[in-house]
Tab-separated table of N, CA and C in Angstrom:
chain	number	residue	atom	x	y	z
Z	522	MET	N	-98.613	-74.079	161.253
Z	522	MET	CA	-98.939	-73.586	162.579
Z	522	MET	C	-100.373	-73.087	162.617
Z	523	ARG	N	-100.772	-72.368	161.592
Z	523	ARG	CA	-102.117	-71.812	161.538
Z	523	ARG	C	-103.166	-72.923	161.537
Z	524	TYR	N	-102.909	-74.003	160.798
Z	524	TYR	CA	-103.825	-75.143	160.752
Z	524	TYR	C	-103.993	-75.760	162.143
Z	525	ALA	N	-102.912	-75.898	162.877
Z	525	ALA	CA	-102.956	-76.468	164.235
Z	525	ALA	C	-103.778	-75.583	165.161
Z	526	GLN	N	-103.662	-74.274	165.019
Z	526	GLN	CA	-104.452	-73.350	165.851
Z	526	GLN	C	-105.942	-73.474	165.533
Z	527	GLN	N	-106.257	-73.638	164.262
Z	527	GLN	CA	-107.650	-73.789	163.869
Z	527	GLN	C	-108.233	-75.078	164.442
Z	528	ILE	N	-107.471	-76.174	164.374
Z	528	ILE	CA	-107.928	-77.456	164.924
Z	528	ILE	C	-108.142	-77.318	166.425
Z	529	SER	N	-107.219	-76.679	167.134
Z	529	SER	CA	-107.345	-76.492	168.578
Z	529	SER	C	-108.585	-75.660	168.903
Z	530	PHE	N	-108.817	-74.615	168.138
Z	530	PHE	CA	-109.986	-73.770	168.354
Z	530	PHE	C	-111.277	-74.567	168.147
Z	531	VAL	N	-111.315	-75.382	167.107
Z	531	VAL	CA	-112.497	-76.205	166.826
Z	531	VAL	C	-112.721	-77.203	167.963
Z	532	LYS	N	-111.659	-77.816	168.471
Z	532	LYS	CA	-111.791	-78.754	169.587
Z	532	LYS	C	-112.359	-78.061	170.818
Z	533	VAL	N	-111.854	-76.885	171.123
Z	533	VAL	CA	-112.345	-76.122	172.282
Z	533	VAL	C	-113.803	-75.744	172.074
Z	534	LEU	N	-114.153	-75.323	170.878
Z	534	LEU	CA	-115.527	-74.940	170.569
Z	534	LEU	C	-116.476	-76.132	170.716
Z	535	ILE	N	-116.090	-77.274	170.211
Z	535	ILE	CA	-116.920	-78.480	170.310
Z	535	ILE	C	-117.070	-78.903	171.765
Z	536	LEU	N	-115.978	-78.921	172.511
Z	536	LEU	CA	-116.028	-79.310	173.916
Z	536	LEU	C	-116.901	-78.362	174.730
Z	537	SER	N	-116.765	-77.065	174.510
Z	537	SER	CA	-117.584	-76.112	175.275
Z	537	SER	C	-119.060	-76.243	174.919
Z	538	THR	N	-119.363	-76.555	173.667
Z	538	THR	CA	-120.757	-76.768	173.264
Z	538	THR	C	-121.330	-78.009	173.938
Z	539	ILE	N	-120.567	-79.088	173.955
Z	539	ILE	CA	-121.020	-80.322	174.606
Z	539	ILE	C	-121.263	-80.076	176.083
Z	540	LEU	N	-120.336	-79.406	176.751
Z	540	LEU	CA	-120.489	-79.138	178.186
Z	540	LEU	C	-121.670	-78.235	178.480
Z	541	SER	N	-121.933	-77.280	177.610
Z	541	SER	CA	-123.055	-76.373	177.870
Z	541	SER	C	-124.394	-77.071	177.661
Z	542	LEU	N	-124.435	-78.113	176.861
Z	542	LEU	CA	-125.674	-78.843	176.621
Z	542	LEU	C	-125.878	-79.993	177.597
Z	543	SER	N	-124.838	-80.388	178.319
Z	543	SER	CA	-124.910	-81.525	179.223
Z	543	SER	C	-125.623	-81.143	180.508
Z	544	PRO	N	-126.442	-82.064	181.053
Z	544	PRO	CA	-127.016	-81.787	182.368
Z	544	PRO	C	-125.912	-81.776	183.410
Z	545	LEU	N	-126.146	-81.053	184.496
Z	545	LEU	CA	-125.143	-80.960	185.554
Z	545	LEU	C	-124.757	-82.319	186.085
Z	546	SER	N	-125.707	-83.255	186.135
Z	546	SER	CA	-125.393	-84.568	186.681
Z	546	SER	C	-124.377	-85.311	185.815
Z	547	ALA	N	-124.336	-85.028	184.528
Z	547	ALA	CA	-123.362	-85.670	183.660
Z	547	ALA	C	-121.955	-85.159	183.960
Z	548	LEU	N	-121.868	-84.002	184.573
Z	548	LEU	CA	-120.570	-83.438	184.927
Z	548	LEU	C	-120.160	-83.837	186.340
Z	549	GLY	N	-120.926	-84.721	186.973
Z	549	GLY	CA	-120.601	-85.141	188.315
Z	549	GLY	C	-121.196	-84.244	189.384
Z	550	LYS	N	-122.069	-83.349	189.013
Z	550	LYS	CA	-122.700	-82.444	189.974
Z	550	LYS	C	-124.167	-82.807	190.102
Z	551	ASP	N	-124.624	-82.902	191.349
Z	551	ASP	CA	-126.033	-83.172	191.592
Z	551	ASP	C	-126.823	-81.879	191.449
Z	552	ILE	N	-128.044	-82.013	191.009
Z	552	ILE	CA	-128.936	-80.864	190.914
Z	552	ILE	C	-129.605	-80.697	192.269
Z	553	SER	N	-129.465	-79.537	192.844
Z	553	SER	CA	-130.014	-79.277	194.170
Z	553	SER	C	-131.471	-78.809	194.041
Z	554	LEU	N	-132.369	-79.506	194.740
Z	554	LEU	CA	-133.782	-79.160	194.718
Z	554	LEU	C	-134.255	-78.793	196.124
Z	555	GLN	N	-135.354	-78.073	196.183
Z	555	GLN	CA	-136.053	-77.799	197.426
Z	555	GLN	C	-137.496	-78.243	197.232
Z	556	PHE	N	-138.209	-78.439	198.320
Z	556	PHE	CA	-139.602	-78.870	198.211
Z	556	PHE	C	-140.426	-77.887	197.388
Z	557	LYS	N	-140.142	-76.604	197.509
Z	557	LYS	CA	-140.899	-75.600	196.748
Z	557	LYS	C	-140.685	-75.750	195.240
Z	558	ASP	N	-139.571	-76.407	194.842
Z	558	ASP	CA	-139.314	-76.657	193.423
Z	558	ASP	C	-140.173	-77.805	192.898
Z	559	ILE	N	-140.522	-78.736	193.773
Z	559	ILE	CA	-141.212	-79.953	193.368
Z	559	ILE	C	-142.723	-79.778	193.336
Z	560	TYR	N	-143.251	-79.031	194.286
Z	560	TYR	CA	-144.694	-78.837	194.396
Z	560	TYR	C	-145.055	-77.371	194.212
Z	561	ASP	N	-146.173	-77.122	193.506
Z	561	ASP	CA	-146.650	-75.746	193.407
Z	561	ASP	C	-147.497	-75.420	194.635
Z	562	ARG	N	-148.032	-74.227	194.698
Z	562	ARG	CA	-148.810	-73.799	195.875
Z	562	ARG	C	-150.057	-74.655	196.101
Z	563	GLY	N	-150.558	-75.245	195.053
Z	563	GLY	CA	-151.737	-76.095	195.173
Z	563	GLY	C	-151.412	-77.534	195.547
Z	564	GLY	N	-150.135	-77.839	195.715
Z	564	GLY	CA	-149.730	-79.190	196.076
Z	564	GLY	C	-149.548	-80.114	194.886
Z	565	ASN	N	-149.634	-79.570	193.678
Z	565	ASN	CA	-149.447	-80.375	192.467
Z	565	ASN	C	-147.972	-80.467	192.114
Z	566	LEU	N	-147.609	-81.552	191.441
Z	566	LEU	CA	-146.216	-81.712	191.020
Z	566	LEU	C	-145.859	-80.695	189.951
Z	567	SER	N	-144.653	-80.153	190.049
Z	567	SER	CA	-144.196	-79.186	189.054
Z	567	SER	C	-143.482	-79.896	187.908
Z	568	GLU	N	-143.102	-79.131	186.919
Z	568	GLU	CA	-142.385	-79.663	185.759
Z	568	GLU	C	-140.964	-80.105	186.119
Z	569	VAL	N	-140.481	-79.701	187.290
Z	569	VAL	CA	-139.127	-80.068	187.714
Z	569	VAL	C	-138.951	-81.580	187.728
Z	570	ILE	N	-140.005	-82.307	188.060
Z	570	ILE	CA	-139.916	-83.766	188.120
Z	570	ILE	C	-139.510	-84.331	186.757
Z	571	SER	N	-140.208	-83.931	185.709
Z	571	SER	CA	-139.869	-84.453	184.377
Z	571	SER	C	-138.568	-83.850	183.850
Z	572	GLU	N	-138.267	-82.612	184.221
Z	572	GLU	CA	-137.034	-81.967	183.761
Z	572	GLU	C	-135.789	-82.608	184.371
Z	573	THR	N	-135.914	-83.180	185.557
Z	573	THR	CA	-134.753	-83.795	186.219
Z	573	THR	C	-134.789	-85.324	186.155
Z	574	ASP	N	-135.723	-85.888	185.382
Z	574	ASP	CA	-135.817	-87.341	185.263
Z	574	ASP	C	-134.475	-87.929	184.817
Z	575	LYS	N	-134.077	-89.015	185.493
Z	575	LYS	CA	-132.831	-89.735	185.199
Z	575	LYS	C	-131.580	-88.901	185.500
Z	576	GLN	N	-131.719	-87.914	186.373
Z	576	GLN	CA	-130.584	-87.107	186.795
Z	576	GLN	C	-130.425	-87.213	188.310
Z	577	TRP	N	-129.193	-87.053	188.780
Z	577	TRP	CA	-128.913	-87.105	190.209
Z	577	TRP	C	-129.306	-85.781	190.833
Z	578	VAL	N	-130.097	-85.864	191.883
Z	578	VAL	CA	-130.558	-84.667	192.581
Z	578	VAL	C	-130.278	-84.802	194.079
Z	579	THR	N	-130.209	-83.672	194.752
Z	579	THR	CA	-130.111	-83.653	196.212
Z	579	THR	C	-131.239	-82.790	196.745
Z	580	ILE	N	-131.717	-83.153	197.917
Z	580	ILE	CA	-132.767	-82.389	198.575
Z	580	ILE	C	-132.634	-82.623	200.080
Z	581	GLU	N	-132.945	-81.610	200.845
Z	581	GLU	CA	-132.881	-81.710	202.298
Z	581	GLU	C	-134.285	-81.781	202.869
Z	582	GLY	N	-134.427	-82.513	203.960
Z	582	GLY	CA	-135.723	-82.631	204.621
Z	582	GLY	C	-135.611	-83.520	205.844
Z	583	PHE	N	-136.729	-84.151	206.194
Z	583	PHE	CA	-136.814	-84.988	207.377
Z	583	PHE	C	-137.347	-86.359	206.995
Z	584	MET	N	-136.787	-87.403	207.606
Z	584	MET	CA	-137.253	-88.750	207.347
Z	584	MET	C	-138.540	-88.990	208.120
Z	585	SER	N	-139.569	-89.344	207.398
Z	585	SER	CA	-140.819	-89.739	208.050
Z	585	SER	C	-140.570	-91.066	208.759
Z	586	PRO	N	-141.280	-91.335	209.851
Z	586	PRO	CA	-141.118	-92.657	210.474
Z	586	PRO	C	-141.277	-93.761	209.416
Z	587	VAL	N	-140.365	-94.716	209.442
Z	587	VAL	CA	-140.327	-95.778	208.428
Z	587	VAL	C	-141.590	-96.632	208.517
Z	588	LEU	N	-142.130	-97.013	207.356
Z	588	LEU	CA	-143.373	-97.773	207.287
Z	588	LEU	C	-143.292	-99.110	208.012
Z	589	LYS	N	-142.185	-99.835	207.804
Z	589	LYS	CA	-141.979	-101.105	208.503
Z	589	LYS	C	-140.496	-101.425	208.485
Z	590	ALA	N	-140.072	-102.231	209.435
Z	590	ALA	CA	-138.658	-102.574	209.556
Z	590	ALA	C	-138.186	-103.388	208.351
Z	591	GLY	N	-136.927	-103.192	207.996
Z	591	GLY	CA	-136.312	-103.999	206.951
Z	591	GLY	C	-136.573	-103.541	205.530
Z	592	VAL	N	-137.130	-102.350	205.325
Z	592	VAL	CA	-137.412	-101.888	203.970
Z	592	VAL	C	-136.271	-101.024	203.439
Z	593	LYS	N	-136.199	-100.943	202.129
Z	593	LYS	CA	-135.214	-100.109	201.454
Z	593	LYS	C	-135.931	-98.894	200.870
Z	594	PHE	N	-136.675	-98.229	201.740
Z	594	PHE	CA	-137.561	-97.165	201.292
Z	594	PHE	C	-137.903	-96.270	202.479
Z	595	PHE	N	-137.968	-94.974	202.231
Z	595	PHE	CA	-138.511	-94.053	203.230
Z	595	PHE	C	-139.096	-92.847	202.520
Z	596	VAL	N	-139.820	-92.048	203.271
Z	596	VAL	CA	-140.441	-90.852	202.725
Z	596	VAL	C	-139.761	-89.642	203.345
Z	597	LEU	N	-139.301	-88.744	202.492
Z	597	LEU	CA	-138.711	-87.488	202.928
Z	597	LEU	C	-139.817	-86.443	202.973
Z	598	THR	N	-139.864	-85.674	204.050
Z	598	THR	CA	-140.875	-84.626	204.200
Z	598	THR	C	-140.193	-83.287	204.435
Z	599	ASP	N	-140.938	-82.237	204.199
Z	599	ASP	CA	-140.416	-80.886	204.382
Z	599	ASP	C	-140.347	-80.500	205.859
Z	600	LYS	N	-141.228	-81.076	206.653
Z	600	LYS	CA	-141.284	-80.787	208.088
Z	600	LYS	C	-141.253	-82.110	208.857
Z	601	PRO	N	-140.685	-82.096	210.063
Z	601	PRO	CA	-140.631	-83.348	210.834
Z	601	PRO	C	-142.024	-83.841	211.219
Z	602	LEU	N	-142.196	-85.158	211.227
Z	602	LEU	CA	-143.463	-85.783	211.599
Z	602	LEU	C	-143.265	-86.604	212.865
Z	603	GLU	N	-144.249	-86.556	213.752
Z	603	GLU	CA	-144.176	-87.310	215.005
Z	603	GLU	C	-144.550	-88.780	214.808
Z	604	VAL	N	-145.542	-89.023	213.966
Z	604	VAL	CA	-146.018	-90.384	213.722
Z	604	VAL	C	-146.068	-90.644	212.224
Z	605	CYS	N	-146.159	-91.882	211.868
Z	605	CYS	CA	-146.214	-92.274	210.463
Z	605	CYS	C	-147.628	-92.051	209.918
Z	606	PRO	N	-147.843	-91.048	209.081
Z	606	PRO	CA	-149.177	-90.808	208.541
Z	606	PRO	C	-149.590	-91.845	207.500
Z	607	PHE	N	-148.625	-92.590	206.989
Z	607	PHE	CA	-148.894	-93.577	205.953
Z	607	PHE	C	-149.330	-94.912	206.551
Z	608	CYS	N	-149.154	-95.039	207.885
Z	608	CYS	CA	-149.496	-96.284	208.574
Z	608	CYS	C	-150.946	-96.290	209.056
Z	609	ASP	N	-151.550	-95.125	209.131
Z	609	ASP	CA	-152.915	-94.992	209.644
Z	609	ASP	C	-153.801	-94.435	208.538
Z	610	PRO	N	-154.813	-95.186	208.101
Z	610	PRO	CA	-155.654	-94.714	206.998
Z	610	PRO	C	-156.426	-93.434	207.333
Z	611	ASP	N	-156.598	-93.129	208.611
Z	611	ASP	CA	-157.331	-91.925	208.996
Z	611	ASP	C	-156.430	-90.705	209.153
Z	612	ALA	N	-155.127	-90.915	209.140
Z	612	ALA	CA	-154.196	-89.805	209.330
Z	612	ALA	C	-154.087	-88.979	208.049
Z	613	ALA	N	-153.863	-87.687	208.216
Z	613	ALA	CA	-153.694	-86.789	207.070
Z	613	ALA	C	-152.256	-86.890	206.564
Z	614	TRP	N	-152.107	-87.112	205.275
Z	614	TRP	CA	-150.775	-87.174	204.685
Z	614	TRP	C	-150.226	-85.759	204.563
Z	615	PRO	N	-148.913	-85.613	204.704
Z	615	PRO	CA	-148.338	-84.288	204.473
Z	615	PRO	C	-148.505	-83.922	203.002
Z	616	PRO	N	-148.633	-82.645	202.696
Z	616	PRO	CA	-148.875	-82.230	201.310
Z	616	PRO	C	-147.648	-82.331	200.411
Z	617	ASP	N	-146.474	-82.434	200.992
Z	617	ASP	CA	-145.253	-82.452	200.192
Z	617	ASP	C	-144.319	-83.555	200.688
Z	618	ILE	N	-144.181	-84.567	199.854
Z	618	ILE	CA	-143.341	-85.714	200.205
Z	618	ILE	C	-142.463	-86.093	199.019
Z	619	VAL	N	-141.341	-86.748	199.318
Z	619	VAL	CA	-140.469	-87.300	198.281
Z	619	VAL	C	-140.175	-88.751	198.668
Z	620	PRO	N	-140.699	-89.713	197.921
Z	620	PRO	CA	-140.381	-91.118	198.177
Z	620	PRO	C	-138.928	-91.407	197.783
Z	621	VAL	N	-138.200	-92.087	198.666
Z	621	VAL	CA	-136.783	-92.377	198.430
Z	621	VAL	C	-136.559	-93.880	198.554
Z	622	TYR	N	-136.055	-94.491	197.490
Z	622	TYR	CA	-135.709	-95.906	197.489
Z	622	TYR	C	-134.191	-96.022	197.582
Z	623	THR	N	-133.720	-96.835	198.505
Z	623	THR	CA	-132.295	-96.950	198.786
Z	623	THR	C	-131.757	-98.308	198.352
Z	624	LYS	N	-130.439	-98.436	198.324
Z	624	LYS	CA	-129.799	-99.705	197.982
Z	624	LYS	C	-129.771	-100.646	199.186
Z	625	ARG	N	-129.746	-100.051	200.370
Z	625	ARG	CA	-129.646	-100.828	201.609
Z	625	ARG	C	-130.888	-100.634	202.468
Z	626	VAL	N	-131.059	-101.515	203.431
Z	626	VAL	CA	-132.147	-101.376	204.397
Z	626	VAL	C	-131.956	-100.047	205.139
Z	627	VAL	N	-133.037	-99.317	205.285
Z	627	VAL	CA	-132.990	-97.986	205.891
Z	627	VAL	C	-132.806	-98.088	207.403
Z	628	THR	N	-131.809	-97.369	207.902
Z	628	THR	CA	-131.634	-97.199	209.335
Z	628	THR	C	-132.269	-95.860	209.689
Z	629	GLU	N	-133.311	-95.931	210.473
Z	629	GLU	CA	-134.085	-94.733	210.784
Z	629	GLU	C	-133.266	-93.736	211.590
Z	630	VAL	N	-133.445	-92.457	211.271
Z	630	VAL	CA	-132.819	-91.377	212.039
Z	630	VAL	C	-133.926	-90.663	212.818
Z	631	PRO	N	-133.580	-89.947	213.880
Z	631	PRO	CA	-134.612	-89.233	214.645
Z	631	PRO	C	-135.409	-88.289	213.746
Z	632	ASN	N	-136.709	-88.192	214.011
Z	632	ASN	CA	-137.586	-87.405	213.136
Z	632	ASN	C	-137.250	-85.915	213.144
Z	633	TRP	N	-136.520	-85.436	214.125
Z	633	TRP	CA	-136.143	-84.023	214.192
Z	633	TRP	C	-134.822	-83.741	213.474
Z	634	GLN	N	-134.112	-84.794	213.072
Z	634	GLN	CA	-132.797	-84.651	212.439
Z	634	GLN	C	-132.950	-84.356	210.949
Z	635	ARG	N	-132.497	-83.195	210.522
Z	635	ARG	CA	-132.536	-82.835	209.102
Z	635	ARG	C	-131.499	-83.696	208.372
Z	636	ILE	N	-131.863	-84.182	207.189
Z	636	ILE	CA	-130.951	-85.009	206.398
Z	636	ILE	C	-130.834	-84.465	204.980
Z	637	LYS	N	-129.729	-84.810	204.346
Z	637	LYS	CA	-129.509	-84.474	202.943
Z	637	LYS	C	-129.581	-85.773	202.162
Z	638	VAL	N	-130.460	-85.805	201.165
Z	638	VAL	CA	-130.690	-87.009	200.373
Z	638	VAL	C	-130.186	-86.778	198.951
Z	639	THR	N	-129.511	-87.783	198.419
Z	639	THR	CA	-129.080	-87.781	197.026
Z	639	THR	C	-129.681	-89.009	196.367
Z	640	GLY	N	-130.249	-88.821	195.172
Z	640	GLY	CA	-130.830	-89.948	194.465
Z	640	GLY	C	-131.059	-89.649	192.999
Z	641	LEU	N	-131.389	-90.679	192.270
Z	641	LEU	CA	-131.647	-90.585	190.842
Z	641	LEU	C	-133.146	-90.379	190.636
Z	642	MET	N	-133.519	-89.239	190.078
Z	642	MET	CA	-134.931	-88.898	189.906
Z	642	MET	C	-135.584	-89.835	188.888
Z	643	SER	N	-136.780	-90.290	189.224
Z	643	SER	CA	-137.584	-91.086	188.299
Z	643	SER	C	-138.986	-90.489	188.264
Z	644	ASP	N	-139.432	-90.087	187.089
Z	644	ASP	CA	-140.763	-89.484	186.974
Z	644	ASP	C	-141.844	-90.515	186.626
Z	645	GLU	N	-141.490	-91.793	186.698
Z	645	GLU	CA	-142.466	-92.849	186.410
Z	645	GLU	C	-143.238	-93.223	187.669
Z	646	PRO	N	-144.544	-93.343	187.580
Z	646	PRO	CA	-145.322	-93.810	188.741
Z	646	PRO	C	-144.838	-95.197	189.167
Z	647	HIS	N	-144.952	-95.468	190.473
Z	647	HIS	CA	-144.422	-96.720	191.003
Z	647	HIS	C	-145.298	-97.223	192.147
Z	648	PHE	N	-145.579	-98.525	192.142
Z	648	PHE	CA	-146.285	-99.165	193.255
Z	648	PHE	C	-145.310	-100.115	193.925
Z	649	ASP	N	-145.042	-99.899	195.202
Z	649	ASP	CA	-144.118	-100.731	195.954
Z	649	ASP	C	-144.871	-101.935	196.519
Z	650	GLN	N	-144.470	-103.133	196.119
Z	650	GLN	CA	-145.149	-104.359	196.551
Z	650	GLN	C	-144.991	-104.610	198.055
Z	651	ASP	N	-143.810	-104.285	198.598
Z	651	ASP	CA	-143.548	-104.549	200.020
Z	651	ASP	C	-144.370	-103.675	200.956
Z	652	THR	N	-144.574	-102.424	200.568
Z	652	THR	CA	-145.234	-101.480	201.470
Z	652	THR	C	-146.620	-101.044	200.986
Z	653	SER	N	-146.986	-101.433	199.766
Z	653	SER	CA	-148.239	-100.992	199.128
Z	653	SER	C	-148.292	-99.479	198.973
Z	654	PHE	N	-147.138	-98.870	198.839
Z	654	PHE	CA	-147.041	-97.421	198.696
Z	654	PHE	C	-146.999	-97.075	197.212
Z	655	TYR	N	-147.883	-96.171	196.789
Z	655	TYR	CA	-147.923	-95.708	195.401
Z	655	TYR	C	-147.325	-94.308	195.333
Z	656	SER	N	-146.472	-94.081	194.357
Z	656	SER	CA	-145.899	-92.749	194.182
Z	656	SER	C	-145.923	-92.348	192.712
Z	657	LYS	N	-146.114	-91.064	192.480
Z	657	LYS	CA	-146.125	-90.528	191.118
Z	657	LYS	C	-144.706	-90.304	190.598
Z	658	PHE	N	-143.760	-90.173	191.518
Z	658	PHE	CA	-142.348	-90.033	191.192
Z	658	PHE	C	-141.566	-90.557	192.390
Z	659	ARG	N	-140.233	-90.673	192.239
Z	659	ARG	CA	-139.428	-91.135	193.366
Z	659	ARG	C	-137.952	-90.870	193.089
Z	660	LEU	N	-137.173	-90.954	194.152
Z	660	LEU	CA	-135.724	-90.973	194.009
Z	660	LEU	C	-135.279	-92.428	194.134
Z	661	ARG	N	-134.486	-92.893	193.193
Z	661	ARG	CA	-133.949	-94.246	193.215
Z	661	ARG	C	-132.485	-94.187	193.614
Z	662	LYS	N	-131.954	-95.321	194.062
Z	662	LYS	CA	-130.548	-95.419	194.449
Z	662	LYS	C	-130.189	-94.347	195.469
Z	663	GLY	N	-131.142	-94.053	196.345
Z	663	GLY	CA	-130.970	-92.967	197.301
Z	663	GLY	C	-129.981	-93.265	198.410
Z	664	SER	N	-129.357	-92.219	198.862
Z	664	SER	CA	-128.502	-92.275	200.057
Z	664	SER	C	-128.758	-90.989	200.838
Z	665	PHE	N	-128.449	-91.031	202.131
Z	665	PHE	CA	-128.690	-89.840	202.944
Z	665	PHE	C	-127.649	-89.736	204.040
Z	666	LYS	N	-127.514	-88.516	204.530
Z	666	LYS	CA	-126.643	-88.282	205.680
Z	666	LYS	C	-127.235	-87.156	206.501
Z	667	PRO	N	-127.066	-87.258	207.816
Z	667	PRO	CA	-127.564	-86.195	208.701
Z	667	PRO	C	-126.825	-84.886	208.442
Z	668	ILE	N	-127.529	-83.797	208.603
Z	668	ILE	CA	-126.936	-82.467	208.488
Z	668	ILE	C	-126.670	-81.971	209.901
Z	669	LYS	N	-125.474	-81.548	210.132
Z	669	LYS	CA	-125.115	-81.075	211.474
Z	669	LYS	C	-125.366	-79.617	211.644
């Protein structure tokens, strides 16, 4: 009986150690981020990008007007935008953006509608051939839903 208790204790100890070392995304939980987590006060990327690389994250924001119809890509911003700043070379880009690549063609939502985005963080720079958009990081396999 004592041997069985020791084995059970060791199993529990090993399992709790594995769970404590596992990222939340491995447990089926997305890591919740905010724009302030991604960018510092100077507008530079924070360490959160590399710390959450290859993990599922969620973030809330606003969909920037889509660059062009039929793309599987959009830009999430902290504040709603009236026009697409990425479409006009003279327009000022917002200081805090999150590029989101989706599995399906993006159906645009109203720019005032707050959305919740879930995606797989990638800290690798990326150049999108379809839109000529360059990003230092991005969310892949993204999905979104309006927040009511």
